[in-house]
Short mmCIF file of C-alpha atoms in Angstrom, two decimals:
data_model
loop_
_atom_site.label_atom_id
_atom_site.label_comp_id
_atom_site.label_asym_id
_atom_site.label_seq_id
_atom_site.Cartn_x
_atom_site.Cartn_y
_atom_site.Cartn_z
CA MET A 1 97.18 89.97 15.17
CA ILE A 2 96.48 89.32 11.01
CA LYS A 3 97.01 85.87 11.82
CA TYR A 4 94.48 85.58 15.00
CA THR A 5 91.85 87.19 13.47
CA LEU A 6 92.57 84.85 10.76
CA ILE A 7 92.30 81.74 13.50
CA ALA A 8 89.60 83.60 15.19
CA ILE A 9 87.55 83.81 11.89
CA ALA A 10 87.70 80.37 11.36
CA ILE A 11 87.00 78.93 13.83
CA LEU A 12 83.89 81.43 13.47
CA PHE A 13 83.01 79.24 10.11
CA ILE A 14 83.63 75.72 11.18
CA GLY A 15 81.66 76.53 13.93
CA TYR A 16 78.07 78.31 12.34
CA HIS A 17 79.08 75.21 9.96
CA SER A 18 79.33 72.78 12.33
CA ILE A 19 75.93 73.08 14.46
CA GLU A 20 72.37 73.36 12.49
CA VAL A 21 69.56 75.26 14.75
CA LYS A 22 66.66 74.29 14.07
CA PRO A 23 62.89 75.91 15.54
CA LEU A 24 61.62 73.81 18.85
CA ASP A 25 58.78 73.77 17.24
CA VAL A 26 59.96 71.79 14.46
CA VAL A 27 62.10 69.64 16.08
CA LYS A 28 58.96 68.82 18.16
CA LYS A 29 56.79 67.96 15.31
CA ALA A 30 59.19 65.53 13.83
CA ALA A 31 59.74 63.57 17.09
CA SER A 32 55.36 63.57 17.71
CA GLN A 33 55.65 61.82 13.12
CA LYS A 34 57.75 58.95 14.91
CA LEU A 35 54.94 56.05 15.43
CA ASP A 36 53.31 54.98 18.13
CA ALA A 37 53.27 51.45 18.29
CA VAL A 38 52.06 50.93 21.55
CA ASP A 39 49.36 53.62 20.83
CA PHE A 40 48.27 52.53 17.30
CA ALA A 41 47.43 48.72 18.34
CA ARG A 42 44.87 49.90 21.12
CA THR A 43 43.29 51.94 18.62
CA PHE A 44 43.36 49.01 15.92
CA LEU A 45 41.97 47.00 18.44
CA THR A 46 39.19 49.16 20.09
CA LYS A 47 38.24 51.13 16.80
CA THR A 48 39.32 50.19 14.10
CA LEU A 49 38.46 46.12 14.18
CA PRO A 50 35.20 46.05 15.88
CA PRO A 51 32.45 47.27 12.52
CA ALA A 52 34.21 44.26 11.27
CA LEU A 53 34.25 41.64 13.89
CA GLU A 54 30.85 41.89 13.05
CA LYS A 55 31.01 40.50 9.89
CA ALA A 56 33.73 37.83 10.60
CA MET A 57 32.48 34.87 8.80
CA PRO A 58 31.09 32.11 11.47
CA ILE A 59 33.79 29.65 11.41
CA GLN A 60 31.34 26.19 10.05
CA ASN A 61 30.71 28.75 7.03
CA LEU A 62 35.13 29.52 6.44
CA VAL A 63 35.50 25.04 6.58
CA ALA A 64 32.77 23.91 4.20
CA ALA A 65 33.64 27.21 1.81
CA LEU A 66 37.24 26.13 1.73
CA ILE A 67 36.36 22.43 1.05
CA SER A 68 34.17 23.68 -1.46
CA ASP A 69 36.46 25.21 -3.47
CA LYS A 70 39.76 26.30 -2.16
CA ASN A 71 40.92 29.28 -4.42
CA LYS A 72 37.82 31.52 -4.55
CA ALA A 73 37.73 31.21 -0.37
CA PHE A 74 41.06 32.55 -0.57
CA ASN A 75 40.40 35.28 -3.24
CA GLU A 76 37.41 36.27 -1.57
CA LEU A 77 37.94 36.02 2.06
CA SER A 78 41.45 36.19 3.37
CA HIS A 79 44.31 38.56 3.99
CA ALA A 80 47.62 39.00 4.48
CA VAL A 81 49.78 42.36 3.62
CA SER A 82 52.75 40.22 3.41
CA ILE A 83 52.87 38.07 -0.29
CA GLY A 84 52.92 34.23 0.05
CA ASN A 85 51.20 31.25 1.00
CA VAL A 86 49.93 33.02 4.67
CA ARG A 87 47.24 34.19 4.51
CA HIS A 88 44.94 35.11 7.05
CA PHE A 89 40.70 34.43 8.28
CA LEU A 90 38.32 36.91 10.82
CA VAL A 91 36.27 34.18 12.26
CA LYS A 92 33.70 33.97 14.92
CA GLY A 93 32.57 31.08 16.00
CA GLU A 94 30.29 29.61 19.38
CA GLY A 95 30.68 26.32 21.32
CA VAL A 96 31.35 23.97 24.19
CA VAL A 97 34.97 23.77 26.18
CA SER A 98 35.95 20.06 26.06
CA LYS A 99 39.46 20.09 26.48
CA ILE A 100 41.97 22.47 29.20
CA THR A 101 45.49 22.92 28.26
CA GLU A 102 48.52 25.35 29.40
CA ASP A 103 48.23 26.13 26.33
CA GLU A 104 44.90 26.94 24.95
CA VAL A 105 41.13 25.54 25.22
CA VAL A 106 40.02 23.41 23.53
CA ILE A 107 36.63 24.03 21.78
CA LEU A 108 33.74 21.91 19.85
CA VAL A 109 31.64 24.31 17.46
CA PRO A 110 28.68 22.18 16.44
CA ASN A 111 28.71 21.27 12.48
CA GLN A 112 26.58 19.29 10.37
CA ASN A 113 27.50 16.10 10.81
CA LYS A 114 29.99 16.14 13.41
CA ASN A 115 30.92 18.67 15.96
CA LEU A 116 33.99 20.60 14.76
CA SER A 117 37.41 20.93 16.86
CA LEU A 118 38.82 24.19 17.51
CA ARG A 119 42.10 24.76 19.70
CA LEU A 120 41.91 28.90 20.91
CA ALA A 121 45.26 29.63 21.99
CA THR A 122 46.01 31.55 25.08
CA GLU A 123 49.77 31.53 24.83
CA PHE A 124 51.81 31.49 22.12
CA ILE A 125 49.55 34.52 20.32
CA TYR A 126 51.90 35.63 18.14
CA GLY A 127 52.31 36.82 14.46
CA ASN A 128 50.95 38.63 11.84
CA SER A 129 46.74 36.62 11.78
CA ILE A 130 45.36 39.54 13.87
CA ARG A 131 46.87 42.34 12.60
CA ASP A 132 45.78 41.11 9.04
CA ALA A 133 42.90 39.27 9.18
CA ALA A 134 40.45 41.76 8.37
CA GLY A 135 42.29 42.93 5.74
CA LEU A 136 42.21 46.67 7.78
CA PHE A 137 45.42 47.70 7.57
CA ASP A 138 47.64 49.07 4.73
CA ILE A 139 50.90 48.90 4.90
CA LYS A 140 51.59 51.59 1.74
CA ASN A 141 50.87 53.88 4.57
CA PHE A 142 54.11 52.85 5.95
CA THR A 143 57.56 53.65 4.94
CA ASN A 144 58.97 51.68 7.67
CA ASN A 145 59.14 47.66 7.92
CA SER A 146 59.80 47.47 11.93
CA ASP A 147 56.65 50.23 12.83
CA VAL A 148 54.93 46.88 10.59
CA ASN A 149 56.48 44.47 12.98
CA ASN A 150 55.99 46.89 16.05
CA ILE A 151 52.18 47.20 15.20
CA ALA A 152 51.12 43.07 15.01
CA SER A 153 54.09 42.37 18.32
CA GLU A 154 51.73 44.74 20.22
CA ILE A 155 48.78 44.20 19.50
CA ASN A 156 49.13 40.49 20.22
CA LYS A 157 50.74 41.76 23.59
CA ILE A 158 47.06 43.54 24.65
CA ILE A 159 45.65 40.35 23.66
CA ARG A 160 47.96 38.03 25.56
CA THR A 161 47.46 40.32 29.22
CA GLU A 162 44.41 41.93 28.72
CA VAL A 163 41.78 39.42 27.28
CA ILE A 164 43.58 36.19 27.67
CA PRO A 165 43.92 36.06 31.87
CA PRO A 166 40.81 36.81 32.80
CA PHE A 167 38.87 34.24 30.37
CA LYS A 168 41.16 31.60 31.24
CA GLN A 169 40.63 32.31 35.49
CA GLN A 170 36.79 31.51 34.05
CA VAL A 171 36.94 28.97 31.75
CA LYS A 172 36.18 25.00 32.63
CA VAL A 173 35.33 21.98 30.86
CA GLY A 174 31.58 22.57 29.94
CA SER A 175 31.50 26.12 29.39
CA LYS A 176 30.29 27.77 26.02
CA VAL A 177 31.73 30.22 25.08
CA GLN A 178 31.30 32.87 21.98
CA PHE A 179 34.71 34.08 20.34
CA THR A 180 35.91 36.29 16.91
CA GLY A 181 39.20 35.72 16.09
CA ALA A 182 42.43 35.69 13.66
CA LEU A 183 42.92 31.91 11.57
CA GLU A 184 45.95 31.22 9.76
CA MET A 185 46.20 29.21 6.98
CA ASN A 186 48.98 28.27 4.01
CA GLN A 187 47.21 28.40 0.46
CA GLU A 188 49.55 25.86 -0.72
CA HIS A 189 48.12 23.81 2.25
CA PRO A 190 45.24 24.37 3.74
CA GLN A 191 44.10 22.01 6.53
CA THR A 192 40.50 22.10 7.60
CA ASP A 193 40.75 20.54 10.58
CA ASN A 194 43.01 20.83 13.83
CA LEU A 195 42.60 24.59 13.84
CA GLU A 196 44.60 27.12 15.74
CA ILE A 197 42.59 30.75 16.50
CA LEU A 198 44.41 32.79 17.85
CA PRO A 199 40.92 34.78 19.86
CA ILE A 200 39.98 38.41 19.32
CA SER A 201 37.41 38.53 21.43
CA ILE A 202 36.12 35.98 23.92
CA GLN A 203 32.43 35.54 25.57
CA LEU A 204 31.76 32.47 28.31
CA MET B 1 75.40 48.73 -59.07
CA LYS B 2 76.16 52.07 -56.83
CA ASN B 3 72.70 52.85 -56.06
CA LEU B 4 72.21 49.30 -54.50
CA THR B 5 75.56 50.28 -51.89
CA TYR B 6 73.68 53.27 -51.26
CA LEU B 7 70.81 51.11 -50.51
CA PHE B 8 72.40 48.53 -48.17
CA LEU B 9 74.40 51.54 -46.51
CA LEU B 10 70.83 52.94 -45.23
CA ILE B 11 68.78 49.58 -44.57
CA GLY B 12 72.26 49.64 -42.50
CA ILE B 13 71.29 52.33 -41.23
CA LEU B 14 67.90 51.93 -40.13
CA SER B 15 68.29 48.82 -38.15
CA CYS B 16 70.56 50.54 -35.87
CA GLN B 17 68.41 52.82 -35.08
CA ASN B 18 66.58 49.68 -34.09
CA LYS B 19 69.73 48.11 -31.56
CA PRO B 20 69.24 48.31 -27.33
CA THR B 21 71.25 51.60 -27.47
CA ASP B 22 68.71 53.80 -28.83
CA GLY B 23 66.89 52.85 -25.49
CA LYS B 24 63.26 52.13 -26.82
CA THR B 25 64.55 48.45 -26.76
CA LYS B 26 62.84 47.06 -23.22
CA LYS B 27 66.07 46.40 -21.42
CA MET B 28 66.42 45.04 -18.04
CA ALA B 29 69.07 44.84 -15.98
CA ILE B 30 69.57 42.72 -13.09
CA VAL B 31 72.27 43.51 -10.25
CA VAL B 32 72.70 41.91 -7.98
CA SER B 33 75.36 41.49 -5.13
CA THR B 34 77.19 38.00 -5.33
CA LEU B 35 76.79 35.19 -7.51
CA ASN B 36 79.33 33.21 -5.24
CA ASN B 37 76.28 32.15 -4.09
CA PRO B 38 73.23 29.92 -4.91
CA TRP B 39 70.55 31.26 -2.94
CA PHE B 40 71.51 35.14 -4.82
CA VAL B 41 72.31 33.02 -7.76
CA PHE B 42 68.87 31.49 -7.49
CA LEU B 43 67.10 35.20 -7.52
CA ALA B 44 69.03 36.04 -10.14
CA GLU B 45 68.27 33.93 -12.54
CA ASN B 46 64.47 34.00 -11.72
CA ALA B 47 64.32 38.13 -11.69
CA ALA B 48 65.25 37.50 -15.12
CA ALA B 49 63.47 34.62 -16.36
CA LYS B 50 60.83 36.52 -15.30
CA ALA B 51 61.44 39.84 -17.54
CA LYS B 52 62.27 37.77 -20.45
CA GLU B 53 59.08 35.95 -20.00
CA LEU B 54 57.58 39.41 -19.93
CA GLY B 55 59.35 40.87 -23.45
CA TYR B 56 62.64 41.87 -21.50
CA GLU B 57 66.29 41.70 -22.74
CA THR B 58 68.26 41.34 -19.95
CA LYS B 59 71.51 41.12 -18.47
CA ILE B 60 72.91 40.10 -14.77
CA PHE B 61 75.35 41.83 -13.05
CA ASP B 62 78.11 40.56 -10.60
CA SER B 63 78.74 42.89 -7.98
CA GLN B 64 80.59 40.43 -6.42
CA ASN B 65 80.30 42.29 -2.15
CA ASN B 66 82.10 45.40 -3.36
CA THR B 67 80.01 48.77 -3.67
CA ALA B 68 82.42 50.21 -5.98
CA LEU B 69 81.83 47.60 -8.49
CA GLU B 70 78.11 47.92 -8.19
CA SER B 71 78.16 51.56 -8.38
CA ASP B 72 79.95 51.05 -11.84
CA HIS B 73 77.25 48.64 -13.12
CA PHE B 74 74.80 50.92 -12.40
CA GLU B 75 76.43 53.33 -14.56
CA ASN B 76 77.00 50.67 -17.29
CA ALA B 77 73.52 50.50 -16.80
CA LEU B 78 71.98 53.59 -17.46
CA VAL B 79 74.41 55.00 -20.35
CA SER B 80 73.57 51.05 -21.92
CA GLY B 81 69.89 52.61 -22.01
CA TYR B 82 68.49 49.99 -18.98
CA GLN B 83 65.15 51.12 -18.66
CA ALA B 84 64.43 49.66 -15.24
CA ILE B 85 66.73 47.94 -12.79
CA LEU B 86 66.47 44.72 -10.34
CA PHE B 87 68.59 45.07 -7.63
CA ASN B 88 70.01 43.43 -5.19
CA SER B 89 72.39 45.80 -2.44
CA THR B 90 75.65 44.96 -1.29
CA ASP B 91 75.36 47.47 1.18
CA ALA B 92 72.34 48.87 3.08
CA ASP B 93 73.46 51.89 3.44
CA GLY B 94 76.60 52.23 0.41
CA SER B 95 74.40 51.36 -2.04
CA ILE B 96 71.56 54.08 -1.68
CA VAL B 97 73.65 56.18 -3.62
CA HIS B 98 73.55 53.92 -6.50
CA VAL B 99 69.51 54.16 -6.31
CA GLN B 100 69.50 57.86 -6.04
CA LYS B 101 71.51 57.83 -9.66
CA ALA B 102 69.14 55.87 -11.21
CA LYS B 103 66.33 57.59 -10.08
CA SER B 104 67.49 61.02 -10.99
CA ALA B 105 68.33 59.14 -14.81
CA GLY B 106 64.90 58.43 -14.83
CA VAL B 107 65.78 54.39 -13.85
CA PRO B 108 63.18 52.95 -11.34
CA VAL B 109 65.14 50.42 -9.15
CA PHE B 110 63.39 47.41 -7.57
CA CYS B 111 65.44 46.13 -4.70
CA MET B 112 64.92 42.08 -4.45
CA ASP B 113 65.83 40.75 -0.68
CA ARG B 114 68.20 43.04 0.48
CA GLU B 115 66.68 46.71 1.54
CA VAL B 116 68.18 50.20 1.62
CA ASN B 117 67.99 52.32 4.07
CA SER B 118 66.26 54.68 2.47
CA THR B 119 62.23 55.24 1.75
CA ASP B 120 62.60 57.57 -0.90
CA ALA B 121 65.58 56.55 -3.57
CA ALA B 122 63.74 52.61 -4.95
CA THR B 123 60.06 52.60 -6.15
CA SER B 124 59.60 49.68 -4.44
CA GLN B 125 61.52 46.97 -2.16
CA ILE B 126 60.65 43.15 -1.85
CA LEU B 127 62.04 41.79 0.75
CA SER B 128 61.67 39.05 2.73
CA ASP B 129 59.89 39.36 6.10
CA SER B 130 62.66 38.18 8.33
CA TYR B 131 61.36 39.49 11.56
CA SER B 132 57.49 37.51 11.26
CA GLY B 133 59.80 34.40 10.11
CA SER B 134 61.60 34.34 12.99
CA VAL B 135 59.09 34.69 15.16
CA ALA B 136 57.84 31.82 13.70
CA VAL B 137 60.79 29.85 14.12
CA GLY B 138 60.73 31.44 18.27
CA LYS B 139 57.13 30.16 19.10
CA TYR B 140 58.03 26.53 17.76
CA PHE B 141 61.74 26.68 19.70
CA VAL B 142 60.09 27.50 23.04
CA GLN B 143 57.68 24.99 22.52
CA GLN B 144 60.42 22.56 21.57
CA LEU B 145 62.11 23.20 24.51
CA ASN B 146 58.82 23.32 26.75
CA LYS B 147 59.36 26.98 27.53
CA LYS B 148 62.41 25.81 29.86
CA GLY B 149 66.11 25.74 29.21
CA GLU B 150 69.75 27.65 28.06
CA TYR B 151 70.66 28.34 24.74
CA VAL B 152 72.78 30.80 22.81
CA GLU B 153 72.33 33.17 19.38
CA LEU B 154 74.73 32.60 16.46
CA LEU B 155 73.83 36.36 14.90
CA GLY B 156 74.81 37.23 11.44
CA LEU B 157 76.76 39.54 10.37
CA VAL B 158 76.27 42.44 12.55
CA GLY B 159 76.01 45.51 9.46
CA ASP B 160 73.34 43.60 7.98
CA ASN B 161 69.57 44.68 8.62
CA ASN B 162 68.65 41.16 7.73
CA THR B 163 70.73 39.26 11.17
CA TRP B 164 68.62 42.13 13.95
CA ALA B 165 64.99 41.62 12.31
CA ARG B 166 65.78 37.74 12.64
CA SER B 167 66.99 38.46 16.07
CA LYS B 168 64.30 40.47 17.75
CA GLY B 169 62.00 38.44 15.86
CA PHE B 170 63.11 35.55 17.98
CA HIS B 171 63.72 37.09 20.71
CA SER B 172 60.06 38.82 20.28
CA VAL B 173 58.69 36.08 21.64
CA ALA B 174 61.38 34.04 23.58
CA ASP B 175 62.26 36.80 25.69
CA ASN B 176 58.90 36.17 27.07
CA TYR B 177 59.63 33.02 29.14
CA PRO B 178 61.58 33.81 31.97
CA ASN B 179 62.64 30.17 31.86
CA ILE B 180 64.19 29.73 28.96
CA LYS B 181 67.37 31.73 28.80
CA MET B 182 70.06 32.98 26.35
CA VAL B 183 73.71 32.16 28.08
CA ALA B 184 75.61 33.18 24.62
CA GLN B 185 75.50 35.55 21.86
CA GLN B 186 77.89 36.29 19.29
CA SER B 187 78.30 36.86 15.46
CA ALA B 188 78.98 34.33 12.87
CA ASP B 189 79.23 36.58 10.13
CA PHE B 190 76.56 34.56 8.16
CA ASP B 191 79.90 31.66 7.98
CA ARG B 192 79.11 27.80 8.09
CA ASN B 193 82.77 27.80 9.11
CA LYS B 194 82.72 30.04 11.43
CA ALA B 195 79.32 28.98 12.78
CA MET B 196 81.08 25.91 13.88
CA GLU B 197 84.28 27.69 14.94
CA VAL B 198 81.87 29.83 17.69
CA MET B 199 80.00 27.14 18.44
CA GLU B 200 83.32 24.68 19.76
CA SER B 201 83.91 28.06 21.68
CA MET B 202 80.22 28.30 23.64
CA LEU B 203 80.18 24.46 23.89
CA GLN B 204 83.61 24.85 26.17
CA ALA B 205 81.92 27.65 28.56
CA HIS B 206 78.41 26.34 28.41
CA PRO B 207 78.64 22.90 28.04
CA ASN B 208 74.65 22.57 28.80
CA ILE B 209 72.62 24.60 26.52
CA ASN B 210 69.29 22.96 24.94
CA GLY B 211 69.15 25.00 21.58
CA VAL B 212 71.09 27.09 19.15
CA PHE B 213 68.95 30.35 17.05
CA CYS B 214 70.81 30.56 14.45
CA GLY B 215 70.49 33.38 12.17
CA ASN B 216 71.08 31.39 8.71
CA ASP B 217 71.40 27.75 7.48
CA ALA B 218 75.11 28.12 7.03
CA MET B 219 75.60 29.11 10.74
CA ALA B 220 73.26 26.52 11.68
CA MET B 221 75.04 23.32 9.70
CA GLY B 222 78.42 24.67 11.14
CA ALA B 223 76.74 24.53 15.12
CA TYR B 224 76.04 20.59 14.00
CA GLN B 225 78.84 20.09 13.06
CA ALA B 226 80.54 21.44 15.82
CA LEU B 227 78.01 19.93 17.96
CA ALA B 228 78.27 16.56 16.06
CA GLY B 229 81.80 16.40 17.33
CA ALA B 230 81.39 17.45 20.82
CA GLY B 231 78.80 14.39 20.76
CA LYS B 232 75.68 16.74 22.03
CA ALA B 233 73.47 16.25 18.74
CA ASN B 234 71.34 14.46 20.45
CA GLN B 235 70.77 16.83 23.09
CA VAL B 236 70.55 20.47 21.12
CA GLN B 237 68.13 21.73 18.98
CA VAL B 238 69.33 23.65 16.00
CA PHE B 239 67.23 26.25 14.30
CA GLY B 240 68.02 27.99 10.80
CA PHE B 241 66.80 30.43 8.86
CA ASP B 242 66.57 30.54 4.75
CA GLY B 243 65.33 27.34 3.24
CA ALA B 244 68.51 26.46 1.64
CA ASP B 245 69.04 22.47 0.47
CA ASP B 246 71.58 20.90 3.08
CA VAL B 247 69.10 22.45 6.09
CA ILE B 248 66.24 20.66 4.30
CA ALA B 249 67.75 17.70 4.51
CA ALA B 250 69.03 18.02 7.56
CA ILE B 251 65.31 18.47 8.95
CA LYS B 252 63.82 15.57 7.54
CA ALA B 253 67.14 13.67 8.65
CA GLY B 254 65.86 14.79 12.30
CA LYS B 255 69.74 16.90 12.92
CA ILE B 256 67.98 20.01 12.71
CA ALA B 257 64.90 21.33 14.21
CA ALA B 258 63.38 24.08 12.12
CA THR B 259 64.11 26.25 9.66
CA GLY B 260 62.16 30.20 8.02
CA MET B 261 61.73 29.46 3.93
CA GLN B 262 62.45 31.82 2.01
CA PHE B 263 61.21 32.90 -1.07
CA PRO B 264 63.94 33.95 -3.75
CA LYS B 265 61.57 33.31 -6.73
CA VAL B 266 58.79 35.55 -5.68
CA MET B 267 60.89 38.13 -5.19
CA ALA B 268 62.42 38.12 -8.03
CA GLN B 269 59.34 37.84 -10.32
CA LYS B 270 57.03 40.13 -8.49
CA ALA B 271 60.45 43.11 -9.15
CA ALA B 272 60.20 41.97 -12.50
CA VAL B 273 56.32 42.20 -12.33
CA PHE B 274 56.49 45.63 -10.49
CA ALA B 275 59.03 46.71 -13.08
CA ASP B 276 57.18 46.25 -16.51
CA GLU B 277 53.83 47.87 -14.63
CA TYR B 278 56.08 50.46 -13.29
CA LEU B 279 57.08 51.07 -17.27
CA LYS B 280 53.69 50.82 -18.56
CA GLY B 281 52.35 53.36 -16.16
CA LYS B 282 52.01 52.49 -12.74
CA ARG B 283 53.19 54.01 -9.78
CA ASP B 284 51.45 53.48 -7.13
CA PHE B 285 53.81 50.69 -4.69
CA ALA B 286 54.27 50.47 -1.90
CA GLN B 287 58.10 51.49 0.04
CA LYS B 288 58.29 47.87 0.76
CA ILE B 289 57.29 45.11 0.93
CA PRO B 290 57.30 41.88 3.26
CA VAL B 291 57.48 37.91 1.03
CA ALA B 292 56.13 35.43 3.89
CA VAL B 293 58.44 33.42 5.68
CA GLU B 294 57.42 29.29 6.42
CA LEU B 295 57.92 27.75 9.52
CA VAL B 296 60.06 24.69 8.16
CA THR B 297 59.94 21.28 10.69
CA LYS B 298 59.78 17.48 10.75
CA ALA B 299 55.85 17.87 10.88
CA ASN B 300 56.42 20.23 6.93
CA ILE B 301 59.24 18.70 5.59
CA GLU B 302 57.43 16.58 2.41
CA ASP B 303 56.17 19.63 1.13
CA TYR B 304 59.43 21.52 0.80
CA THR B 305 62.54 21.96 -1.15
CA ALA B 306 65.43 23.84 -1.04
CA PHE B 307 64.65 27.94 -1.50
CA GLY B 308 60.87 27.25 -1.82
CA LYS B 309 57.88 25.34 -1.94
CA LYS B 310 57.82 21.38 -4.28
#
């Protein structure tokens, strides 16, 4: 009898310590603290970023600033979450479409002596440029790198699926285009020609 | 004469108090996963050099990819009065306890390149942005394959966080193109010889592939050897990750299509600077700081050398 009582007590003891019981509201709260990258990306594009777009640097001015004083231009105008040479600029411009390919739309932006030729990406919209260009994304708010990466990925996905398709449907050679976008550049080897811009907003 | 002896004895005692063991001498320990790999030697030496430049005594501890040895190194570092540890972990999970022990002893730990799976153990973790680097490689891969073709993927160590960060970054691009099809995916443990064997086997089953994405450069070189041996080096494009010297030479020679260049010097120096700032009173550090990885192709190869820029 004593033997069975001891076994029962042992089973109860092990069973009790094998299970952790938490109130449902605590579990729900913990689950809700997981980042929803899709929701964050949409809020970023619709609420966080728009005020900054109005202050984006005209692309001609940025090119002039880079030619005049590269280091000053990078220090004052570029942003990046990562440490290193890869930096991002928030830019805007207006030009005329000169060429349309499967992956990009080439536009000519009037500049001092000759037009500035830019490539607006319409296919390969990847990377961190749109997330980082305005300097509004603070990595100190995140402890998990996968959240930081997922946000960039979802931002790009929204641009690819919602901004690009209507633009590609309507754009023609000769169309006038207004855009805001993000420009990635390597600080060690900046290039001021053949620039590729990832669009954030486009108007025909 | 007796008084002179006492004087020398007193001087001796006073000078002993200034030795490193008193905890006042500025000292940083560099604990690194292995010194058998030149990449980690470069990382450790650059961390030590920067710490010395900032006025610290340094010592490099080699964990030989062994968490037990790593544990001993942490014990030694704490007992010997090192004020900060610049750390390259052997195991993302297994190393957490060592970092926590240092934290409990009031010694900050700054991770370099390899992360630990905890957000409240290390003071800050300075890590290659493997995901974003592989996004760049993935974009170039899709462009080079003209959005169509078959490919295989060689994964690194399946327990290593970098393996999956690189794979996920690559797939976040490649998987958007339905005419690009991955026909096989297998681990080759970041090892050149194993990659060659795996690639040889894959070629038997999938002779018509157009590309290979490898989680590091050693595997890329192994894959290339297998392809060359099978007479398919011109048919299949190989993509790596790291920026190792033999791959830089192979990109120049047109054997490898691209790699993601990591910057161990940047990570090592930043860790030393952060540790110095911490010891001077700064406390506001981001938990994880990515270091940009740059795409290296034949078009920009002249700008790069092994482990970073020229």
